[in-house]
C-alpha cells in the first residue's frame, strides 16, 4: 500500500473514531437522562420515554448499542496502531495483503476476507450456534 492510500484511510479512521466517540458520549447522556427521569418524575428534559418499563428497555438498548460502538472503536484504534507499526493492510492471521476494496469499505478490518469468515465460523461454533 502506498503512503497516499494509507493517509487517506487514516483520515477515514480518524473521522470514524471521532464519530463513534461522539456517539458513545451521546449514548452516555441518554443513559444519564433516563437515570434522572427515574429519580425525578418531573424531569422536564423533554425525554419521550413514558414509564419505567420502557426506561429499562431503553437502557438495555443503549448498553447494547454502546458495546457495539466500543467494539468498532477498539478495531479503529488498533487499525491506527497498526498504521504506526507499519503492519496495516496485512491480515493479522495469515499475513496476506488485505484487498483494497475491502479496506476502502471497512478501513478498520484486521483480517482478510478468508480469515474473517473462518473466524466468524469459529466464533459461531464457540457460541453454540
Ligand atoms: Zn488472512
Coordinates of C-alpha atoms and ligand atoms in Angstrom, one line a residue:
X1 CA 0.0 0.0 0.0
X2 CA 1.4 3.4 -0.9
X3 CA 1.7 6.2 1.6
X4 CA -1.0 8.2 0.0
X5 CA -3.6 5.5 0.2
X6 CA -2.7 4.8 3.8
X7 CA -3.0 8.5 4.6
X8 CA -6.5 8.6 3.0
X9 CA -7.6 5.6 5.1
X10 CA -6.0 7.1 8.2
X11 CA -8.2 10.1 7.8
X12 CA -11.2 7.9 7.4
X13 CA -10.3 6.0 10.5
X14 CA -9.8 9.2 12.5
X15 CA -13.1 10.6 11.3
X16 CA -14.8 7.3 12.2
X17 CA -13.1 7.4 15.6
X18 CA -14.4 10.9 16.5
X19 CA -17.8 10.0 15.1
X20 CA -18.0 6.9 17.3
X21 CA -16.7 8.8 20.3
X22 CA -19.4 11.4 20.0
X23 CA -22.0 8.6 19.5
X24 CA -20.7 7.0 22.7
X25 CA -20.9 10.2 24.7
X26 CA -24.4 10.8 23.2
X27 CA -25.4 7.4 24.5
X28 CA -23.9 8.1 27.9
X29 CA -26.0 11.3 28.0
X30 CA -29.2 9.4 27.1
X31 CA -28.4 6.9 29.8
X32 CA -28.0 9.7 32.4
X33 CA -31.2 11.4 31.3
X34 CA -33.0 8.0 31.8
X35 CA -31.5 7.8 35.3
X36 CA -32.6 11.4 36.0
X37 CA -36.1 10.7 34.9
X38 CA -36.3 7.7 37.2
X39 CA -35.1 9.8 40.1
X40 CA -37.4 12.6 39.3
X41 CA -40.8 12.1 37.7
X42 CA -41.0 15.8 37.0
X43 CA -37.9 15.6 34.8
X44 CA -38.5 18.3 32.2
X45 CA -35.8 17.4 29.7
X46 CA -38.3 16.5 27.1
X47 CA -37.5 12.9 27.2
X48 CA -40.1 10.9 25.4
X49 CA -39.8 7.8 27.5
X50 CA -43.1 7.2 29.2
X51 CA -42.7 4.7 32.0
X52 CA -40.2 2.7 34.0
X53 CA -40.7 -0.4 31.8
X54 CA -39.7 1.4 28.6
X55 CA -36.9 3.1 30.5
X56 CA -35.4 -0.3 31.3
X57 CA -35.8 -1.5 27.7
X58 CA -34.3 1.8 26.5
X59 CA -31.4 1.4 28.9
X60 CA -30.7 -2.1 27.7
X61 CA -30.8 -0.9 24.1
X62 CA -28.3 1.8 24.9
X63 CA -26.0 -0.7 26.6
X64 CA -26.0 -3.0 23.6
X65 CA -25.5 -0.1 21.1
X66 CA -22.7 1.3 23.2
X67 CA -21.0 -2.1 23.3
X68 CA -21.2 -2.3 19.5
X69 CA -19.7 1.2 19.2
X70 CA -16.9 0.4 21.6
X71 CA -16.1 -2.8 19.7
X72 CA -15.7 -0.8 16.5
X73 CA -13.8 1.9 18.3
X74 CA -11.3 -0.8 19.6
X75 CA -10.9 -2.0 16.0
X76 CA -10.4 1.5 14.7
X77 CA -7.8 2.2 17.4
X78 CA -5.9 -1.0 16.7
X79 CA -6.0 -0.2 12.9
X80 CA -4.4 3.2 13.7
X81 CA -1.8 1.4 15.8
X82 CA -1.0 -1.0 13.0
X83 CA -0.5 2.0 10.7
X84 CA 2.0 3.4 13.2
X85 CA 3.7 0.0 13.4
X86 CA 3.7 -0.4 9.6
X87 CA 1.7 -3.6 9.6
X88 CA -1.5 -2.0 8.4
X89 CA -3.2 -3.6 5.4
X90 CA -2.0 -7.2 6.0
X91 CA -4.1 -9.9 7.6
X92 CA -3.3 -10.3 11.3
X93 CA -3.9 -14.0 11.0
X94 CA -2.3 -15.2 7.7
X95 CA -0.2 -12.2 6.8
X96 CA -1.7 -11.8 3.3
X97 CA -2.4 -8.4 2.0
X98 CA -6.0 -7.3 2.5
X99 CA -7.8 -6.2 -0.7
X100 CA -8.1 -2.5 -1.3
X101 CA -11.8 -2.7 -1.9
X102 CA -12.2 -4.3 1.5
X103 CA -10.1 -1.7 3.2
X104 CA -12.0 1.0 1.4
X105 CA -15.3 -0.3 2.7
X106 CA -14.0 -1.2 6.2
X107 CA -10.7 0.6 6.9
X108 CA -10.5 -0.9 10.4
X109 CA -10.6 -4.6 9.4
X110 CA -7.7 -6.7 10.7
X111 CA -8.2 -9.8 8.6
X112 CA -8.5 -10.8 5.0
X113 CA -11.9 -12.0 3.9
X114 CA -11.0 -15.7 4.1
X115 CA -9.7 -15.4 7.7
X116 CA -12.7 -13.2 8.6
X117 CA -15.2 -15.8 7.5
X118 CA -13.2 -18.6 9.2
X119 CA -13.0 -16.6 12.4
X120 CA -16.7 -15.9 12.3
X121 CA -17.4 -19.6 11.8
X122 CA -15.2 -20.4 14.8
X123 CA -17.0 -17.8 16.9
X124 CA -20.4 -19.1 15.9
X125 CA -19.2 -22.6 16.9
X126 CA -18.0 -21.4 20.3
X127 CA -21.3 -19.6 20.8
X128 CA -23.0 -22.9 20.2
X129 CA -24.8 -21.6 17.1
Ligands
LIG1 ZN1 -5.9 -13.9 6.4

